[in-house]
Amino acid sequence: MWSTFFVTDEEGRTVGPAAAGTVGGAAPGGPAQGAGGLASLMSGRSTFGGNKRRRTTSAGHAMSEAQEGKIKLAFFVAIVGVVLTVLGVGTEFWVELAPPKSFYNNQTCLTAHYGLWKGCTKTLWVADIDPERESCGPAELPGESNCTYFKFFTTGENAVMFQKTTQKNLNVAAAMFALFSLFLMAMGAICITMSLSKEILFFLKPASACFILSGVLVLVSLMVFHQSVLAFLASDHTVPLHHELSWSVSCIGCAGAVLIVGGILFLLLALPYSPWQRCLPQKNSSS
């Protein structure tokens, strides 16, 4: 008396019945029946496995090595923008203020520079200044420096330098734009990390939006800060001042441009087709 059982594949689906005798020996009917059961089992596995692989590829979850390399290259561009932003936001060389070097009729003169968070005054020797330079400075010369953090975010007091008063509303707005841009950069980096680890191209779209918006906010922060400097200079005209934007502003401007370029690269990589492959055939056909 023969008993039968059902053969199932890896997903628990029934492929077909098989005789108990096929496990230990030949079943009635010869080896052809056992070979047929094995063939049906293998065909069931290949069918389900093949469908699963096709669904994964068509859904866009698979990532080729070329795509991964392009994403890493675009991520490196975005990281350069992030580093430049952190360098610019964390330093206080956004603007340099300098009265005429002969204004105090002394052997020393006073210069100042500040950023988003703190301002510094520096006493320089007139003999160390270039004779062709009319104003005191630059701030990189050796001298006695005194730096203090602004009280915009604590007591709400304005800072006074050279009898001029800062506009705390504009300074706070510039700082908030910069901080929010850093938050968007962190969110974009998380999306790119998830895209590379999970091999899912969908995360490139929110990452692109985060980096483009962060670059725009960095540039907006720079514009607001420049307006705060102009308002600071117009608050009093007792002491004539020469002002110039310093190297921290250069870092911020370059960071905004690099972040926008990085976001555009992520957007191009997230497209289901290559723009170059669609443009080049048209040019060839027209020529």
Coordinates of C-alpha atoms in Angstrom, one line a residue:
M1 CA 0.0 0.0 0.0
W2 CA 1.5 3.2 -1.1
S3 CA 0.9 6.6 0.6
T4 CA 1.4 9.9 -1.2
F5 CA 2.6 13.4 0.0
F6 CA 2.8 16.8 -1.6
V7 CA 6.0 18.4 -2.7
T8 CA 6.2 22.2 -2.0
D9 CA 8.6 24.8 -3.2
E10 CA 10.5 27.4 -1.1
E11 CA 7.5 29.7 -0.8
G12 CA 5.3 27.0 0.5
R13 CA 3.3 26.5 -2.7
T14 CA 2.3 22.9 -3.7
V15 CA 4.0 21.7 -6.8
G16 CA 2.6 18.3 -7.1
P17 CA 2.1 14.9 -5.4
A18 CA 4.9 12.4 -5.1
A19 CA 4.9 8.8 -4.0
A20 CA 6.5 7.8 -0.7
G21 CA 8.5 5.2 -2.5
T22 CA 10.4 7.9 -4.4
V23 CA 12.2 9.0 -1.3
G24 CA 13.9 5.8 -0.5
G25 CA 13.7 4.0 -3.8
A26 CA 12.1 3.7 -7.1
A27 CA 8.3 4.2 -7.3
P28 CA 6.0 2.0 -9.3
G29 CA 6.2 3.0 -12.9
G30 CA 10.0 3.2 -13.0
P31 CA 12.3 6.1 -12.6
A32 CA 10.4 8.3 -15.1
Q33 CA 7.8 9.2 -12.5
G34 CA 10.5 10.3 -10.0
A35 CA 12.2 12.3 -12.7
G36 CA 8.9 13.9 -13.6
G37 CA 8.3 15.0 -10.0
L38 CA 11.8 16.4 -9.7
A39 CA 11.4 18.2 -13.0
S40 CA 8.1 19.8 -11.9
L41 CA 9.8 20.8 -8.6
M42 CA 12.7 22.5 -10.4
S43 CA 10.3 24.2 -12.9
G44 CA 8.3 25.5 -10.0
R45 CA 11.3 27.0 -8.4
S46 CA 12.6 28.6 -11.5
T47 CA 9.2 30.0 -12.4
F48 CA 8.6 31.7 -9.0
G49 CA 12.3 32.8 -8.7
G50 CA 12.2 34.3 -12.2
N51 CA 9.0 36.2 -11.6
K52 CA 10.4 37.6 -8.3
R53 CA 13.6 38.8 -10.0
R54 CA 11.6 40.4 -12.8
R55 CA 9.4 42.2 -10.4
T56 CA 12.4 43.5 -8.5
T57 CA 14.1 44.9 -11.6
S58 CA 10.9 46.4 -13.1
A59 CA 10.1 48.2 -9.8
G60 CA 13.5 49.9 -9.9
H61 CA 14.8 48.4 -6.6
A62 CA 17.9 46.9 -8.3
M63 CA 20.9 49.2 -8.6
S64 CA 23.7 48.6 -11.0
E65 CA 27.4 49.2 -10.1
A66 CA 27.5 52.1 -12.6
Q67 CA 24.5 53.8 -10.9
E68 CA 26.0 53.3 -7.5
G69 CA 29.2 54.9 -8.7
K70 CA 27.4 57.9 -10.1
I71 CA 25.4 58.3 -6.9
K72 CA 28.6 58.2 -4.8
L73 CA 30.2 60.8 -7.0
A74 CA 27.2 63.1 -6.7
F75 CA 27.2 62.5 -2.9
F76 CA 30.9 63.6 -2.8
V77 CA 29.9 66.9 -4.5
A78 CA 27.2 67.4 -2.0
I79 CA 29.6 66.6 0.9
V80 CA 31.9 69.3 -0.4
G81 CA 29.1 71.8 -0.1
V82 CA 28.2 70.7 3.4
V83 CA 31.8 71.1 4.5
L84 CA 32.0 74.6 3.0
T85 CA 28.8 75.5 4.7
V86 CA 29.9 74.3 8.1
L87 CA 33.2 76.2 7.7
G88 CA 31.5 79.4 6.8
V89 CA 28.8 79.3 9.4
G90 CA 31.2 78.4 12.2
T91 CA 33.6 81.2 11.6
E92 CA 33.3 84.9 12.2
F93 CA 35.1 86.3 9.1
W94 CA 31.9 87.3 7.3
V95 CA 32.6 91.0 7.2
E96 CA 35.6 93.2 8.2
L97 CA 35.1 96.8 9.4
A98 CA 38.0 99.2 9.5
P99 CA 38.1 103.0 10.2
P100 CA 40.9 105.1 8.6
K101 CA 44.3 104.1 10.2
S102 CA 44.9 107.8 11.1
F103 CA 41.5 108.3 12.6
Y104 CA 42.7 107.9 16.2
N105 CA 45.9 109.8 15.7
N106 CA 47.8 107.1 17.5
Q107 CA 50.4 104.4 16.9
T108 CA 47.6 101.8 16.9
C109 CA 44.3 101.5 15.1
L110 CA 41.2 99.4 15.7
T111 CA 39.6 96.9 13.3
A112 CA 36.7 94.5 13.7
H113 CA 35.2 91.5 12.0
Y114 CA 32.1 89.4 12.8
G115 CA 29.9 86.6 11.6
L116 CA 26.6 85.0 12.6
W117 CA 27.4 84.2 16.2
K118 CA 30.2 86.5 17.5
G119 CA 32.2 89.6 16.8
C120 CA 35.9 90.4 17.3
T121 CA 37.8 93.7 17.7
K122 CA 41.5 93.8 17.1
T123 CA 44.1 96.4 17.8
L124 CA 46.8 96.7 15.2
W125 CA 50.1 98.7 15.0
V126 CA 50.0 101.3 12.3
A127 CA 53.6 100.5 11.4
D128 CA 52.5 97.0 10.4
I129 CA 49.9 98.2 7.9
D130 CA 50.7 98.7 4.2
P131 CA 51.6 102.4 3.7
E132 CA 49.4 102.5 0.6
R133 CA 46.3 101.2 2.6
E134 CA 44.2 104.0 3.9
S135 CA 42.1 102.0 6.3
C136 CA 43.1 99.9 9.3
G137 CA 43.7 96.2 8.6
P138 CA 43.5 93.6 7.4
A139 CA 42.4 91.5 10.3
E140 CA 45.0 88.8 9.6
L141 CA 47.8 91.1 10.9
P142 CA 49.1 90.3 14.4
G143 CA 47.5 92.2 17.3
E144 CA 45.5 92.0 20.4
S145 CA 42.1 90.5 19.7
N146 CA 38.9 90.5 21.8
C147 CA 36.0 88.3 20.8
T148 CA 32.5 88.2 22.3
Y149 CA 29.4 86.3 21.4
F150 CA 26.3 88.2 20.3
K151 CA 23.4 88.4 22.7
F152 CA 20.7 88.2 20.0
F153 CA 19.7 84.7 21.0
T154 CA 19.9 85.1 24.8
T155 CA 18.9 88.5 26.1
G156 CA 18.0 90.0 22.8
E157 CA 20.4 92.9 23.0
N158 CA 22.0 94.5 20.0
A159 CA 25.7 94.8 19.6
V160 CA 27.5 98.1 19.4
M161 CA 30.7 98.6 17.4
F162 CA 32.3 101.9 16.4
Q163 CA 29.2 103.6 17.8
K164 CA 27.0 101.7 15.3
T165 CA 24.2 99.3 16.3
T166 CA 23.4 96.0 14.7
Q167 CA 19.9 95.0 13.6
K168 CA 19.2 91.9 15.6
N169 CA 16.1 90.9 13.5
L170 CA 18.2 90.6 10.3
N171 CA 21.1 88.9 12.1
V172 CA 18.8 86.3 13.7
A173 CA 17.0 85.7 10.4
A174 CA 20.3 85.0 8.6
A175 CA 21.4 82.6 11.4
M176 CA 18.0 80.7 11.2
F177 CA 18.2 80.3 7.5
A178 CA 21.8 78.9 7.9
L179 CA 20.7 76.5 10.6
F180 CA 17.7 75.3 8.6
S181 CA 19.9 74.7 5.6
L182 CA 22.2 72.5 7.7
F183 CA 19.1 70.5 8.9
L184 CA 18.1 69.9 5.2
M185 CA 21.7 68.8 4.4
A186 CA 21.5 66.2 7.2
M187 CA 18.1 64.9 5.9
G188 CA 19.5 64.7 2.3
A189 CA 22.6 62.8 3.6
I190 CA 20.3 60.3 5.4
C191 CA 18.3 59.8 2.2
I192 CA 21.4 59.1 0.1
T193 CA 22.7 56.7 2.8
M194 CA 19.4 54.8 2.7
S195 CA 19.4 54.7 -1.1
L196 CA 22.9 53.2 -1.2
S197 CA 22.3 50.7 1.6
K198 CA 18.9 49.5 0.5
E199 CA 19.6 50.0 -3.2
I200 CA 16.4 52.0 -3.8
L201 CA 16.5 54.8 -6.3
F202 CA 13.4 56.4 -4.9
F203 CA 15.3 58.1 -2.1
L204 CA 17.2 60.2 -4.6
K205 CA 14.2 62.4 -5.2
P206 CA 13.8 63.7 -1.6
A207 CA 17.6 63.9 -1.3
S208 CA 17.6 66.1 -4.4
A209 CA 14.9 68.4 -3.0
C210 CA 16.8 68.7 0.3
F211 CA 20.1 69.6 -1.2
I212 CA 18.7 72.1 -3.7
L213 CA 16.6 73.8 -1.0
S214 CA 19.5 73.9 1.4
G215 CA 21.7 75.6 -1.3
V216 CA 19.0 78.2 -1.9
L217 CA 18.6 78.8 1.9
V218 CA 22.4 79.3 2.2
L219 CA 22.3 81.9 -0.5
V220 CA 19.3 83.6 1.1
S221 CA 21.1 83.6 4.4
L222 CA 24.0 85.4 2.7
M223 CA 21.7 88.0 1.2
V224 CA 20.0 88.7 4.5
F225 CA 23.3 89.0 6.3
H226 CA 24.5 91.6 3.7
Q227 CA 21.4 93.6 4.3
S228 CA 22.1 93.5 8.0
V229 CA 25.6 94.9 7.3
L230 CA 24.2 97.7 5.3
A231 CA 21.6 98.5 8.1
F232 CA 24.5 98.4 10.6
L233 CA 26.5 100.9 8.6
A234 CA 23.6 103.3 8.2
S235 CA 22.8 103.3 11.9
D236 CA 25.4 106.0 12.7
H237 CA 27.8 108.1 10.7
T238 CA 30.1 109.4 13.4
V239 CA 32.9 107.0 12.6
P240 CA 33.7 106.5 8.9
L241 CA 34.1 102.8 8.2
H242 CA 35.4 100.8 5.3
H243 CA 33.7 97.4 5.1
E244 CA 34.5 94.4 2.9
L245 CA 33.1 90.8 2.9
S246 CA 35.7 88.3 4.0
W247 CA 36.6 84.7 3.2
S248 CA 33.7 83.1 5.2
V249 CA 31.3 84.7 2.8
S250 CA 33.2 83.1 -0.1
C251 CA 32.8 79.7 1.5
I252 CA 29.1 80.3 1.9
G253 CA 28.6 81.4 -1.7
C254 CA 30.6 78.5 -3.1
A255 CA 28.7 76.1 -0.8
G256 CA 25.3 77.3 -2.0
A257 CA 26.3 76.8 -5.7
V258 CA 27.8 73.3 -5.0
L259 CA 24.8 72.2 -3.1
I260 CA 22.4 73.2 -5.9
V261 CA 24.6 71.4 -8.4
G262 CA 24.7 68.3 -6.2
G263 CA 20.9 68.3 -5.9
I264 CA 20.5 68.6 -9.7
L265 CA 22.8 65.6 -10.2
F266 CA 20.7 63.5 -7.8
L267 CA 17.6 64.6 -9.7
L268 CA 19.1 63.5 -13.0
L269 CA 20.1 60.2 -11.5
A270 CA 16.5 59.7 -10.2
L271 CA 15.0 59.9 -13.7
P272 CA 13.9 56.6 -15.2
Y273 CA 15.8 57.5 -18.4
S274 CA 19.0 59.2 -19.3
P275 CA 18.6 62.8 -20.7
W276 CA 21.7 62.4 -22.9
Q277 CA 20.4 59.2 -24.5
R278 CA 17.2 61.0 -25.6
C279 CA 18.9 64.2 -26.8
L280 CA 21.8 62.6 -28.8
P281 CA 19.7 60.4 -31.1
Q282 CA 17.6 63.5 -32.0
K283 CA 20.8 65.4 -32.9
N284 CA 22.1 62.6 -35.0
S285 CA 18.8 62.1 -36.9
S286 CA 18.5 65.9 -37.6
S287 CA 22.1 66.0 -38.9

